[in-house]
Amino acid sequence: MKRIRLKMERKNLLNIPEFPLPDGYQIRMFKKGDEHNWARIEASVDEFKDEKAALEHFAKEFGPYIDEMEERCLFVENSNGEAIATTTAWYGDLKGGGEILGRIHWVGVVPEYQGKKLSKPLLSEALKVLAQHHERAYLTSQTTSYQAVNMYLNFGFEPFLTEPSCHEAWDLMESVLARQIVTK
């Protein structure tokens, strides 16, 4: 499948869907030192070539904001206390005009734990964190993550259309997901 970047926006942070974690898992917040867990998880889902590259990226993007990470980065732990999924309830400027929105950022679930119903509870908790700081939220993804895109649509995110490639991406998503997404 062609990989095209896409953006999605949730126009409010009201009525966040709730999903319980399966038994044996828990969600916890980031603690100093968790950058290694973050790097391991993100490298496991091929966001980086290896953990070292992920750790370097973490240091650049989040290092100066490590205290904020304790309030905004979430992990799912298995029954052994091992971090096996993460996302960050971050923030950014979706439209480039200086308006800061909440941002679902760096969602990752270690491959052997994918399909175990962890993503929806994790996303639900991250949106609740965002709702404490923001009125709206956005995220970026890509067409190759079509299952995640489908989940985001079900959570109330909508396509954010800015350029011609956006239409190509959403046409592809409509075809792959067999659902109408963009109102024509």
GROMACS .gro file of C-alpha atoms in nm:
model
  184
    1MET     CA    1   0.000   0.000   0.000
    2LYS     CA    2   0.118   0.349  -0.078
    3ARG     CA    3   0.235   0.536   0.233
    4ILE     CA    4   0.088   0.887   0.245
    5ARG     CA    5   0.099   1.104   0.555
    6LEU     CA    6  -0.232   1.235   0.684
    7LYS     CA    7  -0.362   1.456   0.962
    8MET     CA    8  -0.678   1.422   1.167
    9GLU     CA    9  -0.856   1.659   1.404
   10ARG     CA   10  -1.103   1.608   1.687
   11LYS     CA   11  -1.300   1.930   1.711
   12ASN     CA   12  -1.374   1.892   2.082
   13LEU     CA   13  -1.265   1.675   2.371
   14LEU     CA   14  -1.615   1.602   2.500
   15ASN     CA   15  -1.776   1.258   2.511
   16ILE     CA   16  -1.453   1.060   2.496
   17PRO     CA   17  -1.529   0.690   2.439
   18GLU     CA   18  -1.430   0.467   2.731
   19PHE     CA   19  -1.278   0.123   2.700
   20PRO     CA   20  -1.159  -0.091   2.989
   21LEU     CA   21  -0.818  -0.255   2.979
   22PRO     CA   22  -0.819  -0.634   2.963
   23ASP     CA   23  -0.736  -0.809   3.291
   24GLY     CA   24  -0.367  -0.818   3.372
   25TYR     CA   25  -0.283  -0.475   3.227
   26GLN     CA   26  -0.264  -0.129   3.377
   27ILE     CA   27  -0.200   0.224   3.254
   28ARG     CA   28   0.054   0.442   3.429
   29MET     CA   29   0.222   0.774   3.366
   30PHE     CA   30   0.582   0.835   3.259
   31LYS     CA   31   0.854   0.843   3.525
   32LYS     CA   32   1.208   0.968   3.476
   33GLY     CA   33   1.404   0.682   3.323
   34ASP     CA   34   1.108   0.568   3.111
   35GLU     CA   35   1.272   0.718   2.804
   36HIS     CA   36   1.434   0.373   2.760
   37ASN     CA   37   1.091   0.206   2.763
   38TRP     CA   38   0.962   0.464   2.517
   39ALA     CA   39   1.258   0.404   2.286
   40ARG     CA   40   1.222   0.023   2.305
   41ILE     CA   41   0.851   0.036   2.223
   42GLU     CA   42   0.885   0.288   1.937
   43ALA     CA   43   1.180   0.097   1.787
   44SER     CA   44   0.978  -0.227   1.807
   45VAL     CA   45   0.711  -0.076   1.579
   46ASP     CA   46   0.974   0.041   1.327
   47GLU     CA   47   0.939   0.412   1.398
   48PHE     CA   48   1.321   0.416   1.435
   49LYS     CA   49   1.598   0.191   1.303
   50ASP     CA   50   1.694   0.094   1.659
   51GLU     CA   51   1.657   0.190   2.024
   52LYS     CA   52   1.961   0.417   2.012
   53ALA     CA   53   1.804   0.628   1.734
   54ALA     CA   54   1.474   0.637   1.924
   55LEU     CA   55   1.651   0.749   2.242
   56GLU     CA   56   1.832   1.024   2.050
   57HIS     CA   57   1.499   1.145   1.909
   58PHE     CA   58   1.339   1.134   2.254
   59ALA     CA   59   1.623   1.346   2.397
   60LYS     CA   60   1.575   1.610   2.124
   61GLU     CA   61   1.195   1.623   2.125
   62PHE     CA   62   1.110   1.560   2.489
   63GLY     CA   63   1.435   1.600   2.686
   64PRO     CA   64   1.379   1.970   2.758
   65TYR     CA   65   1.022   1.889   2.872
   66ILE     CA   66   1.087   1.583   3.089
   67ASP     CA   67   0.870   1.717   3.374
   68GLU     CA   68   0.577   1.760   3.134
   69MET     CA   69   0.623   1.401   3.018
   70GLU     CA   70   0.530   1.288   3.370
   71GLU     CA   71   0.188   1.448   3.315
   72ARG     CA   72   0.143   1.368   2.946
   73CYS     CA   73   0.307   1.037   2.851
   74LEU     CA   74   0.122   0.714   2.923
   75PHE     CA   75   0.231   0.351   2.926
   76VAL     CA   76   0.042   0.025   2.934
   77GLU     CA   77   0.211  -0.236   3.150
   78ASN     CA   78   0.160  -0.611   3.140
   79SER     CA   79   0.111  -0.824   3.451
   80ASN     CA   80   0.491  -0.838   3.498
   81GLY     CA   81   0.513  -0.456   3.513
   82GLU     CA   82   0.680  -0.435   3.170
   83ALA     CA   83   0.587  -0.130   2.959
   84ILE     CA   84   0.445  -0.269   2.634
   85ALA     CA   85   0.256   0.028   2.484
   86THR     CA   86   0.279   0.406   2.495
   87THR     CA   87   0.138   0.731   2.366
   88THR     CA   88   0.190   1.092   2.454
   89ALA     CA   89  -0.090   1.344   2.514
   90TRP     CA   90   0.125   1.624   2.374
   91TYR     CA   91   0.050   1.950   2.197
   92GLY     CA   92   0.136   2.136   1.879
   93ASP     CA   93   0.029   2.375   1.609
   94LEU     CA   94  -0.184   2.189   1.354
   95LYS     CA   95  -0.246   2.478   1.115
   96GLY     CA   96   0.080   2.670   1.151
   97GLY     CA   97  -0.094   2.981   1.281
   98GLY     CA   98   0.020   2.968   1.641
   99GLU     CA   99  -0.292   2.804   1.788
  100ILE     CA  100  -0.178   2.523   2.019
  101LEU     CA  101  -0.398   2.213   2.023
  102GLY     CA  102  -0.368   1.885   2.205
  103ARG     CA  103  -0.188   1.616   2.007
  104ILE     CA  104  -0.199   1.238   2.023
  105HIS     CA  105   0.167   1.166   1.957
  106TRP     CA  106   0.384   0.857   1.917
  107VAL     CA  107   0.131   0.577   1.965
  108GLY     CA  108   0.304   0.240   1.981
  109VAL     CA  109   0.219  -0.112   2.094
  110VAL     CA  110   0.493  -0.378   2.100
  111PRO     CA  111   0.409  -0.618   1.813
  112GLU     CA  112   0.348  -0.927   2.028
  113TYR     CA  113   0.084  -0.729   2.222
  114GLN     CA  114  -0.097  -0.589   1.919
  115GLY     CA  115  -0.452  -0.718   1.881
  116LYS     CA  116  -0.497  -0.759   2.258
  117LYS     CA  117  -0.741  -0.466   2.292
  118LEU     CA  118  -0.490  -0.224   2.446
  119SER     CA  119  -0.501   0.065   2.196
  120LYS     CA  120  -0.854   0.188   2.262
  121PRO     CA  121  -0.813   0.211   2.642
  122LEU     CA  122  -0.476   0.382   2.594
  123LEU     CA  123  -0.620   0.634   2.345
  124SER     CA  124  -0.918   0.699   2.572
  125GLU     CA  125  -0.690   0.779   2.868
  126ALA     CA  126  -0.464   0.999   2.654
  127LEU     CA  127  -0.765   1.199   2.532
  128LYS     CA  128  -0.876   1.247   2.894
  129VAL     CA  129  -0.530   1.388   2.973
  130LEU     CA  130  -0.556   1.621   2.672
  131ALA     CA  131  -0.902   1.735   2.785
  132GLN     CA  132  -0.743   1.870   3.105
  133HIS     CA  133  -0.530   2.111   2.898
  134HIS     CA  134  -0.698   2.164   2.559
  135GLU     CA  135  -1.035   2.199   2.390
  136ARG     CA  136  -0.939   2.026   2.062
  137ALA     CA  137  -0.687   1.769   1.947
  138TYR     CA  138  -0.510   1.642   1.638
  139LEU     CA  139  -0.280   1.366   1.531
  140THR     CA  140  -0.071   1.265   1.233
  141SER     CA  141  -0.059   0.918   1.086
  142GLN     CA  142  -0.015   0.750   0.748
  143THR     CA  143  -0.221   0.535   0.515
  144THR     CA  144  -0.019   0.223   0.601
  145SER     CA  145  -0.155   0.250   0.958
  146TYR     CA  146  -0.510   0.206   0.830
  147GLN     CA  147  -0.626   0.005   1.135
  148ALA     CA  148  -0.518   0.288   1.363
  149VAL     CA  149  -0.679   0.543   1.131
  150ASN     CA  150  -1.005   0.348   1.155
  151MET     CA  151  -0.982   0.356   1.535
  152TYR     CA  152  -0.917   0.733   1.530
  153LEU     CA  153  -1.222   0.784   1.308
  154ASN     CA  154  -1.430   0.581   1.555
  155PHE     CA  155  -1.300   0.808   1.834
  156GLY     CA  156  -1.435   1.118   1.657
  157PHE     CA  157  -1.126   1.234   1.468
  158GLU     CA  158  -1.194   1.369   1.120
  159PRO     CA  159  -0.972   1.422   0.817
  160PHE     CA  160  -0.783   1.750   0.815
  161LEU     CA  161  -0.755   1.838   0.446
  162THR     CA  162  -0.486   2.085   0.348
  163GLU     CA  163  -0.333   1.980   0.016
  164PRO     CA  164  -0.404   1.759  -0.288
  165SER     CA  165  -0.222   1.457  -0.142
  166CYS     CA  166  -0.477   1.463   0.141
  167HIS     CA  167  -0.754   1.368  -0.100
  168GLU     CA  168  -0.547   1.083  -0.241
  169ALA     CA  169  -0.480   0.956   0.112
  170TRP     CA  170  -0.844   0.969   0.217
  171ASP     CA  171  -0.966   0.812  -0.109
  172LEU     CA  172  -0.726   0.525  -0.033
  173MET     CA  173  -0.852   0.502   0.326
  174GLU     CA  174  -1.215   0.492   0.208
  175SER     CA  175  -1.127   0.207  -0.026
  176VAL     CA  176  -0.924   0.006   0.227
  177LEU     CA  177  -1.164   0.061   0.517
  178ALA     CA  178  -1.478   0.027   0.302
  179ARG     CA  179  -1.641   0.331   0.462
  180GLN     CA  180  -1.720   0.686   0.357
  181ILE     CA  181  -1.491   0.923   0.540
  182VAL     CA  182  -1.481   1.251   0.346
  183THR     CA  183  -1.810   1.418   0.267
  184LYS     CA  184  -1.807   1.480  -0.105
   0.00000   0.00000   0.00000
